[in-house]
């Protein structure tokens, strides 16, 4: 495995933040792999890595949330929504804000954030629940990485 600490220099946590941010928007990314590699190298504190990954991923999800909020006045996406969006909408209708704990899930997570914004859910509550779910996912990845070392 390449020496990430040497390759990234002092920018490791910033690179993880950027990767996590991009990964949580509608763009693809691989922040989980980067987190696992950085935890395995033990060049940074695991708590610091969890903080930066969670912050970046949460802010990316909130960007998607605000895009949904903004789009609510301009478009009717629910009429022609795809399967993932319909699933996310059912989860939000059934569980309300609590469904945002699953914002980390592939395919449906982005739709949950977008539709939560579309439905004008409370932003503070949404961001807290999204952050808890994201932290839990990254925590499991870090824990598994440390266990496998």
PDB file of C-alpha atoms in Angstrom:
ATOM      1  CA  UNK A   1       0.000   0.000   0.000  1.00  0.00           C
ATOM      2  CA  UNK A   2       1.408   3.434  -0.871  1.00  0.00           C
ATOM      3  CA  UNK A   3       2.361   5.684   2.011  1.00  0.00           C
ATOM      4  CA  UNK A   4      -0.646   8.023   2.085  1.00  0.00           C
ATOM      5  CA  UNK A   5       0.897  10.229   4.757  1.00  0.00           C
ATOM      6  CA  UNK A   6       3.843  10.909   2.461  1.00  0.00           C
ATOM      7  CA  UNK A   7       1.674  11.246  -0.645  1.00  0.00           C
ATOM      8  CA  UNK A   8      -0.913  13.541   0.944  1.00  0.00           C
ATOM      9  CA  UNK A   9       1.505  15.377   3.200  1.00  0.00           C
ATOM     10  CA  UNK A  10      -0.272  17.492   5.779  1.00  0.00           C
ATOM     11  CA  UNK A  11      -3.380  17.546   3.600  1.00  0.00           C
ATOM     12  CA  UNK A  12      -4.651  14.054   4.504  1.00  0.00           C
ATOM     13  CA  UNK A  13      -7.672  15.115   6.557  1.00  0.00           C
ATOM     14  CA  UNK A  14      -8.520  17.808   3.987  1.00  0.00           C
ATOM     15  CA  UNK A  15      -8.368  15.220   1.186  1.00  0.00           C
ATOM     16  CA  UNK A  16     -10.661  12.950   3.210  1.00  0.00           C
ATOM     17  CA  UNK A  17     -13.068  15.861   3.815  1.00  0.00           C
ATOM     18  CA  UNK A  18     -13.164  16.652   0.079  1.00  0.00           C
ATOM     19  CA  UNK A  19     -13.654  13.006  -0.863  1.00  0.00           C
ATOM     20  CA  UNK A  20     -16.456  12.623   1.696  1.00  0.00           C
ATOM     21  CA  UNK A  21     -18.144  15.831   0.506  1.00  0.00           C
ATOM     22  CA  UNK A  22     -18.126  14.768  -3.140  1.00  0.00           C
ATOM     23  CA  UNK A  23     -19.219  11.224  -2.215  1.00  0.00           C
ATOM     24  CA  UNK A  24     -22.356  12.490  -0.498  1.00  0.00           C
ATOM     25  CA  UNK A  25     -23.586  14.669  -3.334  1.00  0.00           C
ATOM     26  CA  UNK A  26     -25.079  13.291  -6.504  1.00  0.00           C
ATOM     27  CA  UNK A  27     -21.522  12.681  -7.775  1.00  0.00           C
ATOM     28  CA  UNK A  28     -19.772   9.336  -7.242  1.00  0.00           C
ATOM     29  CA  UNK A  29     -16.916   9.029  -4.787  1.00  0.00           C
ATOM     30  CA  UNK A  30     -15.025   6.586  -2.600  1.00  0.00           C
ATOM     31  CA  UNK A  31     -14.525   8.182   0.785  1.00  0.00           C
ATOM     32  CA  UNK A  32     -14.986   4.867   2.592  1.00  0.00           C
ATOM     33  CA  UNK A  33     -11.987   3.356   0.823  1.00  0.00           C
ATOM     34  CA  UNK A  34      -9.864   6.434   1.555  1.00  0.00           C
ATOM     35  CA  UNK A  35     -10.924   6.414   5.216  1.00  0.00           C
ATOM     36  CA  UNK A  36     -10.061   2.724   5.547  1.00  0.00           C
ATOM     37  CA  UNK A  37      -6.657   3.249   3.953  1.00  0.00           C
ATOM     38  CA  UNK A  38      -5.902   6.253   6.153  1.00  0.00           C
ATOM     39  CA  UNK A  39      -6.988   4.445   9.318  1.00  0.00           C
ATOM     40  CA  UNK A  40      -4.839   1.454   8.341  1.00  0.00           C
ATOM     41  CA  UNK A  41      -1.759   3.651   7.938  1.00  0.00           C
ATOM     42  CA  UNK A  42      -2.264   5.104  11.421  1.00  0.00           C
ATOM     43  CA  UNK A  43      -0.561   8.369  10.439  1.00  0.00           C
ATOM     44  CA  UNK A  44      -3.549  10.365  11.694  1.00  0.00           C
ATOM     45  CA  UNK A  45      -5.784   9.975  14.718  1.00  0.00           C
ATOM     46  CA  UNK A  46      -8.837   7.863  14.006  1.00  0.00           C
ATOM     47  CA  UNK A  47     -11.039  10.374  15.845  1.00  0.00           C
ATOM     48  CA  UNK A  48      -9.751  13.170  13.604  1.00  0.00           C
ATOM     49  CA  UNK A  49     -10.401  11.117  10.477  1.00  0.00           C
ATOM     50  CA  UNK A  50     -13.926  10.271  11.656  1.00  0.00           C
ATOM     51  CA  UNK A  51     -14.575  13.960  12.336  1.00  0.00           C
ATOM     52  CA  UNK A  52     -13.420  15.150   8.884  1.00  0.00           C
ATOM     53  CA  UNK A  53     -15.126  12.348   6.977  1.00  0.00           C
ATOM     54  CA  UNK A  54     -18.403  12.858   8.845  1.00  0.00           C
ATOM     55  CA  UNK A  55     -18.276  16.636   8.466  1.00  0.00           C
ATOM     56  CA  UNK A  56     -17.565  16.472   4.734  1.00  0.00           C
ATOM     57  CA  UNK A  57     -20.191  13.815   4.095  1.00  0.00           C
ATOM     58  CA  UNK A  58     -22.810  15.641   6.167  1.00  0.00           C
ATOM     59  CA  UNK A  59     -22.147  18.976   4.440  1.00  0.00           C
ATOM     60  CA  UNK A  60     -22.392  17.262   1.052  1.00  0.00           C
ATOM     61  CA  UNK A  61     -25.719  15.740   2.033  1.00  0.00           C
ATOM     62  CA  UNK A  62     -26.934  19.111   3.268  1.00  0.00           C
ATOM     63  CA  UNK A  63     -25.955  20.588  -0.103  1.00  0.00           C
ATOM     64  CA  UNK A  64     -28.254  18.032  -1.698  1.00  0.00           C
ATOM     65  CA  UNK A  65     -30.902  18.876   0.940  1.00  0.00           C
ATOM     66  CA  UNK A  66     -30.710  22.591   0.025  1.00  0.00           C
ATOM     67  CA  UNK A  67     -30.923  21.766  -3.686  1.00  0.00           C
ATOM     68  CA  UNK A  68     -34.175  19.945  -2.914  1.00  0.00           C
ATOM     69  CA  UNK A  69     -35.415  22.914  -0.888  1.00  0.00           C
ATOM     70  CA  UNK A  70     -34.588  25.266  -3.759  1.00  0.00           C
ATOM     71  CA  UNK A  71     -36.126  22.965  -6.395  1.00  0.00           C
ATOM     72  CA  UNK A  72     -39.393  22.618  -4.475  1.00  0.00           C
ATOM     73  CA  UNK A  73     -40.526  25.972  -5.855  1.00  0.00           C
ATOM     74  CA  UNK A  74     -39.478  25.254  -9.427  1.00  0.00           C
ATOM     75  CA  UNK A  75     -40.228  21.670 -10.366  1.00  0.00           C
ATOM     76  CA  UNK A  76     -42.446  18.679  -9.590  1.00  0.00           C
ATOM     77  CA  UNK A  77     -39.873  15.820  -9.428  1.00  0.00           C
ATOM     78  CA  UNK A  78     -42.176  13.482  -7.538  1.00  0.00           C
ATOM     79  CA  UNK A  79     -44.439  12.894 -10.551  1.00  0.00           C
ATOM     80  CA  UNK A  80     -41.683  11.340 -12.639  1.00  0.00           C
ATOM     81  CA  UNK A  81     -39.441  10.128  -9.851  1.00  0.00           C
ATOM     82  CA  UNK A  82     -37.444   6.950 -10.319  1.00  0.00           C
ATOM     83  CA  UNK A  83     -37.553   3.856  -8.153  1.00  0.00           C
ATOM     84  CA  UNK A  84     -34.935   5.122  -5.654  1.00  0.00           C
ATOM     85  CA  UNK A  85     -36.749   8.420  -5.196  1.00  0.00           C
ATOM     86  CA  UNK A  86     -40.083   6.656  -4.690  1.00  0.00           C
ATOM     87  CA  UNK A  87     -38.524   4.381  -2.056  1.00  0.00           C
ATOM     88  CA  UNK A  88     -36.976   7.396  -0.310  1.00  0.00           C
ATOM     89  CA  UNK A  89     -40.289   9.244  -0.379  1.00  0.00           C
ATOM     90  CA  UNK A  90     -42.097   6.276   1.191  1.00  0.00           C
ATOM     91  CA  UNK A  91     -39.440   6.101   3.936  1.00  0.00           C
ATOM     92  CA  UNK A  92     -39.775   9.831   4.629  1.00  0.00           C
ATOM     93  CA  UNK A  93     -43.563   9.649   4.663  1.00  0.00           C
ATOM     94  CA  UNK A  94     -43.534   6.643   7.003  1.00  0.00           C
ATOM     95  CA  UNK A  95     -40.690   7.604   9.364  1.00  0.00           C
ATOM     96  CA  UNK A  96     -40.354  11.376   8.961  1.00  0.00           C
ATOM     97  CA  UNK A  97     -36.996  12.883   9.915  1.00  0.00           C
ATOM     98  CA  UNK A  98     -35.817   9.581  11.382  1.00  0.00           C
ATOM     99  CA  UNK A  99     -35.445   8.155   7.875  1.00  0.00           C
ATOM    100  CA  UNK A 100     -32.500  10.553   7.448  1.00  0.00           C
ATOM    101  CA  UNK A 101     -30.439   8.251   9.687  1.00  0.00           C
ATOM    102  CA  UNK A 102     -30.245   6.158   6.500  1.00  0.00           C
ATOM    103  CA  UNK A 103     -28.846   8.990   4.357  1.00  0.00           C
ATOM    104  CA  UNK A 104     -25.607   6.986   4.100  1.00  0.00           C
ATOM    105  CA  UNK A 105     -27.212   4.142   2.137  1.00  0.00           C
ATOM    106  CA  UNK A 106     -26.279   3.690  -1.513  1.00  0.00           C
ATOM    107  CA  UNK A 107     -28.829   4.764  -4.146  1.00  0.00           C
ATOM    108  CA  UNK A 108     -31.514   5.883  -1.695  1.00  0.00           C
ATOM    109  CA  UNK A 109     -29.417   8.126   0.588  1.00  0.00           C
ATOM    110  CA  UNK A 110     -29.027  10.989  -1.892  1.00  0.00           C
ATOM    111  CA  UNK A 111     -32.727  10.833  -2.686  1.00  0.00           C
ATOM    112  CA  UNK A 112     -33.584  10.962   1.029  1.00  0.00           C
ATOM    113  CA  UNK A 113     -31.618  14.194   1.429  1.00  0.00           C
ATOM    114  CA  UNK A 114     -33.013  15.742  -1.745  1.00  0.00           C
ATOM    115  CA  UNK A 115     -36.603  14.871  -0.883  1.00  0.00           C
ATOM    116  CA  UNK A 116     -36.207  15.966   2.748  1.00  0.00           C
ATOM    117  CA  UNK A 117     -35.276  19.373   1.383  1.00  0.00           C
ATOM    118  CA  UNK A 118     -38.121  19.191  -1.119  1.00  0.00           C
ATOM    119  CA  UNK A 119     -40.533  18.482   1.753  1.00  0.00           C
ATOM    120  CA  UNK A 120     -38.998  21.410   3.695  1.00  0.00           C
ATOM    121  CA  UNK A 121     -38.085  19.314   6.730  1.00  0.00           C
ATOM    122  CA  UNK A 122     -36.382  21.191   9.573  1.00  0.00           C
ATOM    123  CA  UNK A 123     -32.758  21.746   8.459  1.00  0.00           C
ATOM    124  CA  UNK A 124     -31.152  21.526  11.910  1.00  0.00           C
ATOM    125  CA  UNK A 125     -32.875  18.257  12.781  1.00  0.00           C
ATOM    126  CA  UNK A 126     -32.111  16.907   9.310  1.00  0.00           C
ATOM    127  CA  UNK A 127     -28.410  17.759   9.573  1.00  0.00           C
ATOM    128  CA  UNK A 128     -28.108  16.192  13.027  1.00  0.00           C
ATOM    129  CA  UNK A 129     -29.767  12.937  11.968  1.00  0.00           C
ATOM    130  CA  UNK A 130     -27.753  12.788   8.760  1.00  0.00           C
ATOM    131  CA  UNK A 131     -24.532  13.359  10.748  1.00  0.00           C
ATOM    132  CA  UNK A 132     -25.368  10.598  13.244  1.00  0.00           C
ATOM    133  CA  UNK A 133     -25.981   8.102  10.433  1.00  0.00           C
ATOM    134  CA  UNK A 134     -22.819   9.124   8.589  1.00  0.00           C
ATOM    135  CA  UNK A 135     -20.701   8.935  11.770  1.00  0.00           C
ATOM    136  CA  UNK A 136     -22.071   5.473  12.538  1.00  0.00           C
ATOM    137  CA  UNK A 137     -21.185   4.226   9.050  1.00  0.00           C
ATOM    138  CA  UNK A 138     -17.672   5.699   9.140  1.00  0.00           C
ATOM    139  CA  UNK A 139     -17.224   4.409  12.691  1.00  0.00           C
ATOM    140  CA  UNK A 140     -18.002   0.866  11.552  1.00  0.00           C
ATOM    141  CA  UNK A 141     -15.546   1.198   8.663  1.00  0.00           C
ATOM    142  CA  UNK A 142     -12.788   2.461  10.985  1.00  0.00           C
ATOM    143  CA  UNK A 143     -13.512  -0.234  13.570  1.00  0.00           C
ATOM    144  CA  UNK A 144     -13.448  -2.995  10.949  1.00  0.00           C
ATOM    145  CA  UNK A 145     -10.211  -1.620   9.505  1.00  0.00           C
ATOM    146  CA  UNK A 146      -8.535  -1.606  12.935  1.00  0.00           C
ATOM    147  CA  UNK A 147      -9.800  -5.119  13.683  1.00  0.00           C
ATOM    148  CA  UNK A 148      -8.368  -6.444  10.427  1.00  0.00           C
ATOM    149  CA  UNK A 149      -4.885  -4.979  11.032  1.00  0.00           C
TER     150      UNK A 149
END
